[in-house]
Protein backbone atom coordinates (compact mmCIF):
# COMPACT_ATOMS: atom_id res chain seq x y z
CA UNK A 1 0.00 0.00 0.00
CA UNK A 2 1.39 3.39 -1.01
CA UNK A 3 2.30 5.55 1.97
CA UNK A 4 0.85 9.02 2.36
CA UNK A 5 3.63 11.02 4.00
CA UNK A 6 1.35 13.75 5.32
CA UNK A 7 -0.93 11.22 7.02
CA UNK A 8 2.10 9.53 8.58
CA UNK A 9 3.27 12.92 9.89
CA UNK A 10 -0.21 13.73 11.19
CA UNK A 11 -0.38 10.39 12.97
CA UNK A 12 3.03 10.96 14.56
CA UNK A 13 1.89 14.37 15.82
CA UNK A 14 -1.22 12.90 17.43
CA UNK A 15 0.76 10.16 19.18
CA UNK A 16 3.21 12.73 20.54
CA UNK A 17 0.18 14.64 21.83
CA UNK A 18 -0.98 11.47 23.60
CA UNK A 19 2.29 11.40 25.55
CA UNK A 20 2.16 15.13 26.28
CA UNK A 21 -1.49 14.95 27.37
CA UNK A 22 -0.73 12.18 29.86
CA UNK A 23 2.13 14.32 31.16
CA UNK A 24 -0.37 17.15 31.58
CA UNK A 25 -2.69 14.91 33.58
CA UNK A 26 0.26 13.94 35.80
CA UNK A 27 0.91 17.53 36.89
CA UNK A 28 -2.53 19.12 36.65
CA UNK A 29 -4.72 17.00 38.92
CA UNK A 30 -7.25 16.91 36.05
CA UNK A 31 -8.25 13.59 34.51
CA UNK A 32 -7.14 10.04 35.25
CA UNK A 33 -3.65 8.51 35.09
CA UNK A 34 -1.55 6.00 37.00
CA UNK A 35 0.40 8.65 38.91
CA UNK A 36 -0.83 12.19 39.58
CA UNK A 37 1.61 14.39 41.43
CA UNK A 38 -0.80 17.21 42.23
CA UNK A 39 -4.34 16.94 43.51
CA UNK A 40 -4.74 20.71 43.15
CA UNK A 41 -2.67 23.43 41.50
CA UNK A 42 -2.80 27.23 41.48
CA UNK A 43 -5.31 29.17 39.37
CA UNK A 44 -2.97 29.91 36.45
CA UNK A 45 -1.83 26.28 36.24
CA UNK A 46 -5.44 25.10 36.41
CA UNK A 47 -6.38 27.41 33.55
CA UNK A 48 -3.33 26.41 31.49
CA UNK A 49 -3.84 22.68 31.93
CA UNK A 50 -7.62 22.85 31.48
CA UNK A 51 -7.11 24.77 28.22
CA UNK A 52 -4.52 22.34 26.86
CA UNK A 53 -6.18 19.14 28.02
CA UNK A 54 -9.72 19.97 26.91
CA UNK A 55 -8.72 21.32 23.49
CA UNK A 56 -6.47 18.34 22.84
CA UNK A 57 -9.02 15.82 24.10
CA UNK A 58 -11.64 17.37 21.84
CA UNK A 59 -9.98 16.23 18.62
CA UNK A 60 -6.80 14.15 18.83
CA UNK A 61 -8.20 10.66 19.42
CA UNK A 62 -11.11 11.35 17.08
CA UNK A 63 -8.58 12.22 14.38
CA UNK A 64 -6.74 8.93 14.99
CA UNK A 65 -10.04 7.07 14.66
CA UNK A 66 -10.80 8.91 11.41
CA UNK A 67 -7.40 8.01 9.94
CA UNK A 68 -7.91 4.43 11.10
CA UNK A 69 -11.32 4.34 9.40
CA UNK A 70 -9.77 5.61 6.17
CA UNK A 71 -7.16 2.85 6.15
CA UNK A 72 -9.67 0.25 7.34
CA UNK A 73 -11.65 0.73 4.13
CA UNK A 74 -8.49 0.84 2.02
CA UNK A 75 -7.00 -2.25 3.59
CA UNK A 76 -10.21 -4.29 3.61
CA UNK A 77 -10.73 -3.74 -0.13
CA UNK A 78 -7.11 -4.53 -0.94
CA UNK A 79 -6.61 -7.59 1.28
CA UNK A 80 -10.03 -9.16 1.53
CA UNK A 81 -11.77 -10.10 4.76
CA UNK A 82 -9.62 -13.05 5.85
CA UNK A 83 -6.25 -11.33 5.44
CA UNK A 84 -7.62 -8.11 6.91
CA UNK A 85 -8.85 -9.85 10.09
CA UNK A 86 -5.58 -11.75 10.45
CA UNK A 87 -3.62 -8.54 10.02
CA UNK A 88 -5.69 -6.66 12.59
CA UNK A 89 -5.38 -9.41 15.16
CA UNK A 90 -1.62 -9.52 14.63
CA UNK A 91 -0.92 -5.78 14.48
CA UNK A 92 -3.40 -4.72 17.17
CA UNK A 93 -4.30 -7.82 19.17
CA UNK A 94 -0.75 -8.84 20.12
CA UNK A 95 0.29 -5.37 21.38
CA UNK A 96 -2.96 -5.20 23.36
CA UNK A 97 -2.25 -8.54 25.05
CA UNK A 98 1.37 -7.54 25.73
CA UNK A 99 0.20 -4.35 27.39
CA UNK A 100 -2.53 -6.00 29.48
CA UNK A 101 -0.35 -8.75 30.92
CA UNK A 102 3.14 -7.18 30.98
CA UNK A 103 3.31 -3.40 30.56
CA UNK A 104 0.29 -2.66 32.77
CA UNK A 105 1.91 -4.52 35.67
CA UNK A 106 5.14 -2.54 35.20
CA UNK A 107 3.21 0.75 35.12
CA UNK A 108 1.27 -0.13 38.28
CA UNK A 109 4.41 -1.21 40.14
CA UNK A 110 6.21 2.01 39.19
CA UNK A 111 3.28 4.17 40.30
CA UNK A 112 2.58 2.14 43.48
CA UNK A 113 5.84 0.53 44.63
CA UNK A 114 4.22 -1.07 47.69
CA UNK A 115 1.72 -3.09 45.66
CA UNK A 116 2.10 -6.87 45.87
CA UNK A 117 2.17 -7.47 42.13
CA UNK A 118 1.49 -11.22 42.44
CA UNK A 119 -1.59 -10.59 44.56
CA UNK A 120 -2.61 -7.84 42.13
CA UNK A 121 -2.36 -10.29 39.22
CA UNK A 122 -4.32 -13.03 41.01
CA UNK A 123 -7.14 -10.70 42.07
CA UNK A 124 -7.25 -9.08 38.65
CA UNK A 125 -7.65 -12.41 36.88
CA UNK A 126 -10.14 -13.74 39.41
CA UNK A 127 -12.34 -10.62 39.40
CA UNK A 128 -11.98 -9.98 35.64
CA UNK A 129 -10.32 -6.64 36.39
CA UNK A 130 -7.73 -7.49 33.73
CA UNK A 131 -10.32 -6.49 31.12
CA UNK A 132 -9.66 -2.91 32.17
CA UNK A 133 -5.86 -3.18 32.20
CA UNK A 134 -5.65 -1.65 28.75
CA UNK A 135 -4.15 1.71 29.79
CA UNK A 136 -3.66 3.93 26.72
CA UNK A 137 -4.32 0.89 24.54
CA UNK A 138 -8.06 1.25 25.13
CA UNK A 139 -7.78 2.90 21.70
CA UNK A 140 -6.47 -0.34 20.19
CA UNK A 141 -9.26 -2.31 21.86
CA UNK A 142 -11.90 0.11 20.58
CA UNK A 143 -10.36 0.10 17.10
CA UNK A 144 -10.54 -3.68 16.97
CA UNK A 145 -14.21 -3.57 17.99
CA UNK A 146 -15.00 -0.84 15.42
CA UNK A 147 -13.16 -2.75 12.69
CA UNK A 148 -14.99 -6.01 13.31
CA UNK A 149 -18.36 -4.27 13.45
CA UNK A 150 -17.59 -2.59 10.13
CA UNK A 151 -16.56 -5.92 8.58
CA UNK A 152 -19.93 -7.34 9.61
CA UNK A 153 -21.77 -4.36 8.09
CA UNK A 154 -19.62 -4.58 4.94
CA UNK A 155 -20.29 -8.29 4.47
CA UNK A 156 -24.04 -8.02 5.11
CA UNK A 157 -24.94 -4.80 3.32
CA UNK A 158 -22.14 -3.46 1.11
CA UNK A 159 -20.01 -6.38 -0.13
CA UNK A 160 -18.08 -4.39 -2.76
CA UNK A 161 -16.17 -1.19 -3.40
CA UNK A 162 -18.40 1.88 -3.34
CA UNK A 163 -18.00 5.52 -4.23
CA UNK A 164 -19.88 8.50 -2.80
CA UNK A 165 -20.64 11.90 -4.25
CA UNK A 166 -20.62 13.50 -0.82
CA UNK A 167 -18.96 16.90 -0.46
CA UNK A 168 -17.53 18.71 2.54
CA UNK A 169 -20.10 21.50 2.67
CA UNK A 170 -21.02 23.79 5.54
CA UNK A 171 -24.40 22.06 5.86
CA UNK A 172 -22.81 18.60 6.07
CA UNK A 173 -20.32 19.85 8.66
CA UNK A 174 -23.14 21.33 10.75
CA UNK A 175 -25.11 18.08 10.53
CA UNK A 176 -22.07 16.07 11.62
CA UNK A 177 -21.47 18.40 14.58
CA UNK A 178 -25.14 18.10 15.56
CA UNK A 179 -25.03 14.31 15.38
CA UNK A 180 -21.87 14.06 17.51
CA UNK A 181 -23.27 16.57 20.02
CA UNK A 182 -26.53 14.66 20.41
CA UNK A 183 -24.70 11.38 20.89
CA UNK A 184 -22.21 12.84 23.38
CA UNK A 185 -24.88 14.56 25.46
CA UNK A 186 -26.98 11.36 25.59
CA UNK A 187 -24.03 9.12 26.47
CA UNK A 188 -22.90 11.47 29.25
CA UNK A 189 -26.27 11.16 30.95
CA UNK A 190 -25.19 7.59 31.71
CA UNK A 191 -21.39 7.80 31.47
CA UNK A 192 -20.27 11.31 32.49
CA UNK A 193 -16.76 12.48 31.63
CA UNK A 194 -14.36 10.85 34.07
CA UNK A 195 -16.25 7.56 34.34
CA UNK A 196 -15.41 4.41 32.42
CA UNK A 197 -16.45 0.85 31.75
CA UNK A 198 -13.35 -1.34 31.97
CA UNK A 199 -11.23 1.66 30.90
CA UNK A 200 -13.49 2.59 27.99
CA UNK A 201 -14.71 6.16 28.53
CA UNK A 202 -18.01 5.99 26.68
CA UNK A 203 -18.67 9.68 27.28
CA UNK A 204 -16.26 10.44 24.43
CA UNK A 205 -17.35 7.65 22.10
CA UNK A 206 -19.87 9.62 20.08
CA UNK A 207 -17.04 11.52 18.36
CA UNK A 208 -14.93 8.37 18.03
CA UNK A 209 -17.69 6.40 16.32
CA UNK A 210 -18.71 9.18 13.96
CA UNK A 211 -15.14 10.09 13.02
CA UNK A 212 -14.24 6.43 12.38
CA UNK A 213 -17.25 6.30 10.05
CA UNK A 214 -16.15 9.60 8.48
CA UNK A 215 -12.76 8.03 7.73
CA UNK A 216 -14.48 5.23 5.83
CA UNK A 217 -16.61 7.76 3.93
CA UNK A 218 -13.53 9.94 3.31
CA UNK A 219 -11.99 7.08 1.36
CA UNK A 220 -15.19 6.41 -0.59
CA UNK A 221 -15.74 10.11 -1.41
CA UNK A 222 -12.06 11.08 -1.93
CA UNK A 223 -12.33 13.83 0.69
CA UNK A 224 -8.61 13.88 1.37
CA UNK A 225 -8.00 14.47 -2.33
CA UNK A 226 -10.53 17.26 -2.74
CA UNK A 227 -9.87 19.39 0.35
CA UNK A 228 -7.90 22.52 -0.52
CA UNK A 229 -5.42 24.62 1.41
CA UNK A 230 -7.90 27.48 1.28
CA UNK A 231 -10.54 25.21 2.88
CA UNK A 232 -8.15 24.25 5.67
CA UNK A 233 -7.33 27.89 6.48
CA UNK A 234 -11.05 28.69 6.58
CA UNK A 235 -11.78 25.86 9.00
CA UNK A 236 -8.76 26.80 11.12
CA UNK A 237 -10.03 30.37 11.53
CA UNK A 238 -13.52 29.12 12.33
CA UNK A 239 -12.34 26.52 14.85
CA UNK A 240 -10.07 28.89 16.77
CA UNK A 241 -12.02 32.12 16.23
CA UNK A 242 -15.22 30.65 17.67
CA UNK A 243 -13.79 27.80 19.71
CA UNK A 244 -11.49 29.76 22.04
CA UNK A 245 -13.96 32.41 23.27
CA UNK A 246 -16.71 29.78 23.55
CA UNK A 247 -14.41 27.61 25.68
CA UNK A 248 -13.70 30.44 28.12
CA UNK A 249 -17.41 31.21 28.41
CA UNK A 250 -18.30 27.59 29.14
CA UNK A 251 -15.41 27.04 31.56
CA UNK A 252 -16.16 30.11 33.66
CA UNK A 253 -19.90 29.49 33.68
CA UNK A 254 -19.99 25.73 34.11
CA UNK A 255 -16.49 24.28 34.16
CA UNK A 256 -13.70 23.78 36.68
CA UNK A 257 -12.88 27.49 36.98
CA UNK A 258 -15.89 28.20 39.24
CA UNK A 259 -15.10 25.14 41.33
CA UNK A 260 -18.11 23.10 40.19
CA UNK A 261 -17.80 20.64 37.30
CA UNK A 262 -21.14 20.82 35.48
CA UNK A 263 -19.78 20.08 32.01
CA UNK A 264 -19.05 16.40 32.73
CA UNK A 265 -22.60 15.35 31.95
CA UNK A 266 -26.17 15.50 33.14
CA UNK A 267 -29.41 17.20 32.20
CA UNK A 268 -28.10 20.78 32.31
CA UNK A 269 -27.11 23.43 29.81
CA UNK A 270 -23.34 23.49 30.62
CA UNK A 271 -23.13 19.76 29.78
CA UNK A 272 -25.01 20.31 26.51
CA UNK A 273 -22.99 23.35 25.45
CA UNK A 274 -19.72 21.65 26.37
CA UNK A 275 -20.69 18.67 24.20
CA UNK A 276 -21.58 21.12 21.43
CA UNK A 277 -18.30 23.02 21.80
CA UNK A 278 -16.27 19.81 21.86
CA UNK A 279 -18.01 18.45 18.75
CA UNK A 280 -17.65 21.76 16.92
CA UNK A 281 -13.94 22.04 17.65
CA UNK A 282 -13.38 18.35 16.88
CA UNK A 283 -14.83 18.51 13.37
CA UNK A 284 -13.61 21.96 12.30
CA UNK A 285 -10.08 21.60 13.67
CA UNK A 286 -9.67 18.14 12.12
CA UNK A 287 -10.71 19.56 8.73
CA UNK A 288 -8.13 22.29 9.22
CA UNK A 289 -5.37 19.84 10.14
CA UNK A 290 -6.09 17.55 7.19
CA UNK A 291 -5.59 20.40 4.72
CA UNK A 292 -2.63 21.95 6.53
CA UNK A 293 -0.75 18.67 6.76
CA UNK A 294 -1.62 17.68 3.20
CA UNK A 295 -0.21 20.89 1.73
CA UNK A 296 2.50 21.81 4.24
CA UNK A 297 3.61 18.54 5.84
CA UNK A 298 3.63 16.14 2.88
CA UNK A 299 7.35 15.54 3.34
CA UNK A 300 9.36 12.41 4.01
CA UNK A 301 12.95 11.71 4.87
CA UNK A 302 15.05 9.66 7.26
CA UNK A 303 13.89 11.59 10.32
CA UNK A 304 10.21 11.48 9.37
CA UNK A 305 10.53 7.76 8.60
CA UNK A 306 12.15 7.15 12.00
CA UNK A 307 9.29 8.94 13.74
CA UNK A 308 6.62 7.15 11.70
CA UNK A 309 8.18 3.69 12.14
CA UNK A 310 8.41 4.09 15.92
CA UNK A 311 5.23 6.08 16.66
CA UNK A 312 3.08 3.06 17.49
CA UNK A 313 5.82 1.74 19.76
CA UNK A 314 5.78 5.09 21.56
CA UNK A 315 2.03 4.73 22.01
CA UNK A 316 2.46 1.25 23.51
CA UNK A 317 5.51 1.85 25.74
CA UNK A 318 5.27 5.46 26.91
CA UNK A 319 3.20 4.83 30.08
CA UNK A 320 5.95 3.21 32.22
CA UNK A 321 8.52 5.65 30.82
CA UNK A 322 6.39 8.63 31.85
CA UNK A 323 5.59 7.16 35.26
CA UNK A 324 9.22 6.25 35.92
CA UNK A 325 10.44 9.72 34.93
CA UNK A 326 7.76 11.36 37.09
CA UNK A 327 8.69 9.23 40.09
CA UNK A 328 12.41 10.02 39.70
CA UNK A 329 11.59 13.75 39.68
CA UNK A 330 8.89 13.45 42.33
CA UNK A 331 10.80 15.31 45.04
CA UNK A 332 12.27 17.89 42.67
CA UNK A 333 10.51 21.18 43.57
CA UNK A 334 9.27 22.95 40.47
CA UNK A 335 6.29 24.98 39.30
CA UNK A 336 3.68 22.55 37.83
CA UNK A 337 3.61 24.05 34.33
CA UNK A 338 7.42 24.22 34.15
CA UNK A 339 7.71 20.62 35.38
CA UNK A 340 5.17 19.55 32.78
CA UNK A 341 7.32 20.97 29.97
CA UNK A 342 10.49 19.47 31.46
CA UNK A 343 9.08 15.96 31.83
CA UNK A 344 7.34 16.02 28.42
CA UNK A 345 10.63 17.14 26.86
CA UNK A 346 12.34 14.11 28.41
CA UNK A 347 9.67 11.46 27.93
CA UNK A 348 8.87 12.04 24.25
CA UNK A 349 12.42 11.48 22.88
CA UNK A 350 13.12 8.69 25.37
CA UNK A 351 9.93 6.92 24.28
CA UNK A 352 11.01 7.06 20.63
CA UNK A 353 14.45 5.74 21.61
CA UNK A 354 12.94 2.85 23.61
CA UNK A 355 10.59 2.01 20.74
CA UNK A 356 13.52 2.01 18.31
CA UNK A 357 15.58 -0.25 20.56
CA UNK A 358 12.74 -2.74 21.06
CA UNK A 359 11.96 -2.78 17.35
CA UNK A 360 15.55 -3.66 16.52
CA UNK A 361 14.64 -7.17 17.66
CA UNK A 362 13.33 -8.78 14.44
CA UNK A 363 10.43 -10.54 16.19
CA UNK A 364 9.14 -7.19 17.54
CA UNK A 365 9.62 -5.06 14.42
CA UNK A 366 6.31 -5.85 12.74
CA UNK A 367 4.32 -6.19 15.95
CA UNK A 368 5.11 -2.65 17.10
CA UNK A 369 5.05 -0.86 13.74
Coordinates of C-alpha atoms in Angstrom, one line a residue:
X1 CA 0.0 0.0 0.0
X2 CA 1.4 3.4 -1.0
X3 CA 2.3 5.5 2.0
X4 CA 0.8 9.0 2.4
X5 CA 3.6 11.0 4.0
X6 CA 1.3 13.8 5.3
X7 CA -0.9 11.2 7.0
X8 CA 2.1 9.5 8.6
X9 CA 3.3 12.9 9.9
X10 CA -0.2 13.7 11.2
X11 CA -0.4 10.4 13.0
X12 CA 3.0 11.0 14.6
X13 CA 1.9 14.4 15.8
X14 CA -1.2 12.9 17.4
X15 CA 0.8 10.2 19.2
X16 CA 3.2 12.7 20.5
X17 CA 0.2 14.6 21.8
X18 CA -1.0 11.5 23.6
X19 CA 2.3 11.4 25.6
X20 CA 2.2 15.1 26.3
X21 CA -1.5 15.0 27.4
X22 CA -0.7 12.2 29.9
X23 CA 2.1 14.3 31.2
X24 CA -0.4 17.2 31.6
X25 CA -2.7 14.9 33.6
X26 CA 0.3 13.9 35.8
X27 CA 0.9 17.5 36.9
X28 CA -2.5 19.1 36.7
X29 CA -4.7 17.0 38.9
X30 CA -7.3 16.9 36.1
X31 CA -8.3 13.6 34.5
X32 CA -7.1 10.0 35.3
X33 CA -3.7 8.5 35.1
X34 CA -1.6 6.0 37.0
X35 CA 0.4 8.7 38.9
X36 CA -0.8 12.2 39.6
X37 CA 1.6 14.4 41.4
X38 CA -0.8 17.2 42.2
X39 CA -4.3 16.9 43.5
X40 CA -4.7 20.7 43.2
X41 CA -2.7 23.4 41.5
X42 CA -2.8 27.2 41.5
X43 CA -5.3 29.2 39.4
X44 CA -3.0 29.9 36.4
X45 CA -1.8 26.3 36.2
X46 CA -5.4 25.1 36.4
X47 CA -6.4 27.4 33.5
X48 CA -3.3 26.4 31.5
X49 CA -3.8 22.7 31.9
X50 CA -7.6 22.8 31.5
X51 CA -7.1 24.8 28.2
X52 CA -4.5 22.3 26.9
X53 CA -6.2 19.1 28.0
X54 CA -9.7 20.0 26.9
X55 CA -8.7 21.3 23.5
X56 CA -6.5 18.3 22.8
X57 CA -9.0 15.8 24.1
X58 CA -11.6 17.4 21.8
X59 CA -10.0 16.2 18.6
X60 CA -6.8 14.1 18.8
X61 CA -8.2 10.7 19.4
X62 CA -11.1 11.4 17.1
X63 CA -8.6 12.2 14.4
X64 CA -6.7 8.9 15.0
X65 CA -10.0 7.1 14.7
X66 CA -10.8 8.9 11.4
X67 CA -7.4 8.0 9.9
X68 CA -7.9 4.4 11.1
X69 CA -11.3 4.3 9.4
X70 CA -9.8 5.6 6.2
X71 CA -7.2 2.8 6.2
X72 CA -9.7 0.3 7.3
X73 CA -11.7 0.7 4.1
X74 CA -8.5 0.8 2.0
X75 CA -7.0 -2.3 3.6
X76 CA -10.2 -4.3 3.6
X77 CA -10.7 -3.7 -0.1
X78 CA -7.1 -4.5 -0.9
X79 CA -6.6 -7.6 1.3
X80 CA -10.0 -9.2 1.5
X81 CA -11.8 -10.1 4.8
X82 CA -9.6 -13.0 5.8
X83 CA -6.3 -11.3 5.4
X84 CA -7.6 -8.1 6.9
X85 CA -8.9 -9.8 10.1
X86 CA -5.6 -11.7 10.4
X87 CA -3.6 -8.5 10.0
X88 CA -5.7 -6.7 12.6
X89 CA -5.4 -9.4 15.2
X90 CA -1.6 -9.5 14.6
X91 CA -0.9 -5.8 14.5
X92 CA -3.4 -4.7 17.2
X93 CA -4.3 -7.8 19.2
X94 CA -0.7 -8.8 20.1
X95 CA 0.3 -5.4 21.4
X96 CA -3.0 -5.2 23.4
X97 CA -2.3 -8.5 25.1
X98 CA 1.4 -7.5 25.7
X99 CA 0.2 -4.3 27.4
X100 CA -2.5 -6.0 29.5
X101 CA -0.3 -8.8 30.9
X102 CA 3.1 -7.2 31.0
X103 CA 3.3 -3.4 30.6
X104 CA 0.3 -2.7 32.8
X105 CA 1.9 -4.5 35.7
X106 CA 5.1 -2.5 35.2
X107 CA 3.2 0.7 35.1
X108 CA 1.3 -0.1 38.3
X109 CA 4.4 -1.2 40.1
X110 CA 6.2 2.0 39.2
X111 CA 3.3 4.2 40.3
X112 CA 2.6 2.1 43.5
X113 CA 5.8 0.5 44.6
X114 CA 4.2 -1.1 47.7
X115 CA 1.7 -3.1 45.7
X116 CA 2.1 -6.9 45.9
X117 CA 2.2 -7.5 42.1
X118 CA 1.5 -11.2 42.4
X119 CA -1.6 -10.6 44.6
X120 CA -2.6 -7.8 42.1
X121 CA -2.4 -10.3 39.2
X122 CA -4.3 -13.0 41.0
X123 CA -7.1 -10.7 42.1
X124 CA -7.3 -9.1 38.7
X125 CA -7.7 -12.4 36.9
X126 CA -10.1 -13.7 39.4
X127 CA -12.3 -10.6 39.4
X128 CA -12.0 -10.0 35.6
X129 CA -10.3 -6.6 36.4
X130 CA -7.7 -7.5 33.7
X131 CA -10.3 -6.5 31.1
X132 CA -9.7 -2.9 32.2
X133 CA -5.9 -3.2 32.2
X134 CA -5.6 -1.6 28.8
X135 CA -4.2 1.7 29.8
X136 CA -3.7 3.9 26.7
X137 CA -4.3 0.9 24.5
X138 CA -8.1 1.3 25.1
X139 CA -7.8 2.9 21.7
X140 CA -6.5 -0.3 20.2
X141 CA -9.3 -2.3 21.9
X142 CA -11.9 0.1 20.6
X143 CA -10.4 0.1 17.1
X144 CA -10.5 -3.7 17.0
X145 CA -14.2 -3.6 18.0
X146 CA -15.0 -0.8 15.4
X147 CA -13.2 -2.8 12.7
X148 CA -15.0 -6.0 13.3
X149 CA -18.4 -4.3 13.5
X150 CA -17.6 -2.6 10.1
X151 CA -16.6 -5.9 8.6
X152 CA -19.9 -7.3 9.6
X153 CA -21.8 -4.4 8.1
X154 CA -19.6 -4.6 4.9
X155 CA -20.3 -8.3 4.5
X156 CA -24.0 -8.0 5.1
X157 CA -24.9 -4.8 3.3
X158 CA -22.1 -3.5 1.1
X159 CA -20.0 -6.4 -0.1
X160 CA -18.1 -4.4 -2.8
X161 CA -16.2 -1.2 -3.4
X162 CA -18.4 1.9 -3.3
X163 CA -18.0 5.5 -4.2
X164 CA -19.9 8.5 -2.8
X165 CA -20.6 11.9 -4.3
X166 CA -20.6 13.5 -0.8
X167 CA -19.0 16.9 -0.5
X168 CA -17.5 18.7 2.5
X169 CA -20.1 21.5 2.7
X170 CA -21.0 23.8 5.5
X171 CA -24.4 22.1 5.9
X172 CA -22.8 18.6 6.1
X173 CA -20.3 19.8 8.7
X174 CA -23.1 21.3 10.8
X175 CA -25.1 18.1 10.5
X176 CA -22.1 16.1 11.6
X177 CA -21.5 18.4 14.6
X178 CA -25.1 18.1 15.6
X179 CA -25.0 14.3 15.4
X180 CA -21.9 14.1 17.5
X181 CA -23.3 16.6 20.0
X182 CA -26.5 14.7 20.4
X183 CA -24.7 11.4 20.9
X184 CA -22.2 12.8 23.4
X185 CA -24.9 14.6 25.5
X186 CA -27.0 11.4 25.6
X187 CA -24.0 9.1 26.5
X188 CA -22.9 11.5 29.2
X189 CA -26.3 11.2 30.9
X190 CA -25.2 7.6 31.7
X191 CA -21.4 7.8 31.5
X192 CA -20.3 11.3 32.5
X193 CA -16.8 12.5 31.6
X194 CA -14.4 10.8 34.1
X195 CA -16.2 7.6 34.3
X196 CA -15.4 4.4 32.4
X197 CA -16.5 0.8 31.7
X198 CA -13.4 -1.3 32.0
X199 CA -11.2 1.7 30.9
X200 CA -13.5 2.6 28.0
X201 CA -14.7 6.2 28.5
X202 CA -18.0 6.0 26.7
X203 CA -18.7 9.7 27.3
X204 CA -16.3 10.4 24.4
X205 CA -17.3 7.6 22.1
X206 CA -19.9 9.6 20.1
X207 CA -17.0 11.5 18.4
X208 CA -14.9 8.4 18.0
X209 CA -17.7 6.4 16.3
X210 CA -18.7 9.2 14.0
X211 CA -15.1 10.1 13.0
X212 CA -14.2 6.4 12.4
X213 CA -17.2 6.3 10.1
X214 CA -16.1 9.6 8.5
X215 CA -12.8 8.0 7.7
X216 CA -14.5 5.2 5.8
X217 CA -16.6 7.8 3.9
X218 CA -13.5 9.9 3.3
X219 CA -12.0 7.1 1.4
X220 CA -15.2 6.4 -0.6
X221 CA -15.7 10.1 -1.4
X222 CA -12.1 11.1 -1.9
X223 CA -12.3 13.8 0.7
X224 CA -8.6 13.9 1.4
X225 CA -8.0 14.5 -2.3
X226 CA -10.5 17.3 -2.7
X227 CA -9.9 19.4 0.4
X228 CA -7.9 22.5 -0.5
X229 CA -5.4 24.6 1.4
X230 CA -7.9 27.5 1.3
X231 CA -10.5 25.2 2.9
X232 CA -8.2 24.3 5.7
X233 CA -7.3 27.9 6.5
X234 CA -11.1 28.7 6.6
X235 CA -11.8 25.9 9.0
X236 CA -8.8 26.8 11.1
X237 CA -10.0 30.4 11.5
X238 CA -13.5 29.1 12.3
X239 CA -12.3 26.5 14.9
X240 CA -10.1 28.9 16.8
X241 CA -12.0 32.1 16.2
X242 CA -15.2 30.6 17.7
X243 CA -13.8 27.8 19.7
X244 CA -11.5 29.8 22.0
X245 CA -14.0 32.4 23.3
X246 CA -16.7 29.8 23.5
X247 CA -14.4 27.6 25.7
X248 CA -13.7 30.4 28.1
X249 CA -17.4 31.2 28.4
X250 CA -18.3 27.6 29.1
X251 CA -15.4 27.0 31.6
X252 CA -16.2 30.1 33.7
X253 CA -19.9 29.5 33.7
X254 CA -20.0 25.7 34.1
X255 CA -16.5 24.3 34.2
X256 CA -13.7 23.8 36.7
X257 CA -12.9 27.5 37.0
X258 CA -15.9 28.2 39.2
X259 CA -15.1 25.1 41.3
X260 CA -18.1 23.1 40.2
X261 CA -17.8 20.6 37.3
X262 CA -21.1 20.8 35.5
X263 CA -19.8 20.1 32.0
X264 CA -19.1 16.4 32.7
X265 CA -22.6 15.4 32.0
X266 CA -26.2 15.5 33.1
X267 CA -29.4 17.2 32.2
X268 CA -28.1 20.8 32.3
X269 CA -27.1 23.4 29.8
X270 CA -23.3 23.5 30.6
X271 CA -23.1 19.8 29.8
X272 CA -25.0 20.3 26.5
X273 CA -23.0 23.3 25.4
X274 CA -19.7 21.6 26.4
X275 CA -20.7 18.7 24.2
X276 CA -21.6 21.1 21.4
X277 CA -18.3 23.0 21.8
X278 CA -16.3 19.8 21.9
X279 CA -18.0 18.4 18.8
X280 CA -17.7 21.8 16.9
X281 CA -13.9 22.0 17.6
X282 CA -13.4 18.4 16.9
X283 CA -14.8 18.5 13.4
X284 CA -13.6 22.0 12.3
X285 CA -10.1 21.6 13.7
X286 CA -9.7 18.1 12.1
X287 CA -10.7 19.6 8.7
X288 CA -8.1 22.3 9.2
X289 CA -5.4 19.8 10.1
X290 CA -6.1 17.6 7.2
X291 CA -5.6 20.4 4.7
X292 CA -2.6 22.0 6.5
X293 CA -0.7 18.7 6.8
X294 CA -1.6 17.7 3.2
X295 CA -0.2 20.9 1.7
X296 CA 2.5 21.8 4.2
X297 CA 3.6 18.5 5.8
X298 CA 3.6 16.1 2.9
X299 CA 7.3 15.5 3.3
X300 CA 9.4 12.4 4.0
X301 CA 12.9 11.7 4.9
X302 CA 15.1 9.7 7.3
X303 CA 13.9 11.6 10.3
X304 CA 10.2 11.5 9.4
X305 CA 10.5 7.8 8.6
X306 CA 12.2 7.2 12.0
X307 CA 9.3 8.9 13.7
X308 CA 6.6 7.1 11.7
X309 CA 8.2 3.7 12.1
X310 CA 8.4 4.1 15.9
X311 CA 5.2 6.1 16.7
X312 CA 3.1 3.1 17.5
X313 CA 5.8 1.7 19.8
X314 CA 5.8 5.1 21.6
X315 CA 2.0 4.7 22.0
X316 CA 2.5 1.2 23.5
X317 CA 5.5 1.9 25.7
X318 CA 5.3 5.5 26.9
X319 CA 3.2 4.8 30.1
X320 CA 5.9 3.2 32.2
X321 CA 8.5 5.7 30.8
X322 CA 6.4 8.6 31.8
X323 CA 5.6 7.2 35.3
X324 CA 9.2 6.2 35.9
X325 CA 10.4 9.7 34.9
X326 CA 7.8 11.4 37.1
X327 CA 8.7 9.2 40.1
X328 CA 12.4 10.0 39.7
X329 CA 11.6 13.8 39.7
X330 CA 8.9 13.4 42.3
X331 CA 10.8 15.3 45.0
X332 CA 12.3 17.9 42.7
X333 CA 10.5 21.2 43.6
X334 CA 9.3 22.9 40.5
X335 CA 6.3 25.0 39.3
X336 CA 3.7 22.6 37.8
X337 CA 3.6 24.0 34.3
X338 CA 7.4 24.2 34.1
X339 CA 7.7 20.6 35.4
X340 CA 5.2 19.5 32.8
X341 CA 7.3 21.0 30.0
X342 CA 10.5 19.5 31.5
X343 CA 9.1 16.0 31.8
X344 CA 7.3 16.0 28.4
X345 CA 10.6 17.1 26.9
X346 CA 12.3 14.1 28.4
X347 CA 9.7 11.5 27.9
X348 CA 8.9 12.0 24.2
X349 CA 12.4 11.5 22.9
X350 CA 13.1 8.7 25.4
X351 CA 9.9 6.9 24.3
X352 CA 11.0 7.1 20.6
X353 CA 14.4 5.7 21.6
X354 CA 12.9 2.8 23.6
X355 CA 10.6 2.0 20.7
X356 CA 13.5 2.0 18.3
X357 CA 15.6 -0.3 20.6
X358 CA 12.7 -2.7 21.1
X359 CA 12.0 -2.8 17.4
X360 CA 15.6 -3.7 16.5
X361 CA 14.6 -7.2 17.7
X362 CA 13.3 -8.8 14.4
X363 CA 10.4 -10.5 16.2
X364 CA 9.1 -7.2 17.5
X365 CA 9.6 -5.1 14.4
X366 CA 6.3 -5.8 12.7
X367 CA 4.3 -6.2 16.0
X368 CA 5.1 -2.6 17.1
X369 CA 5.1 -0.9 13.7

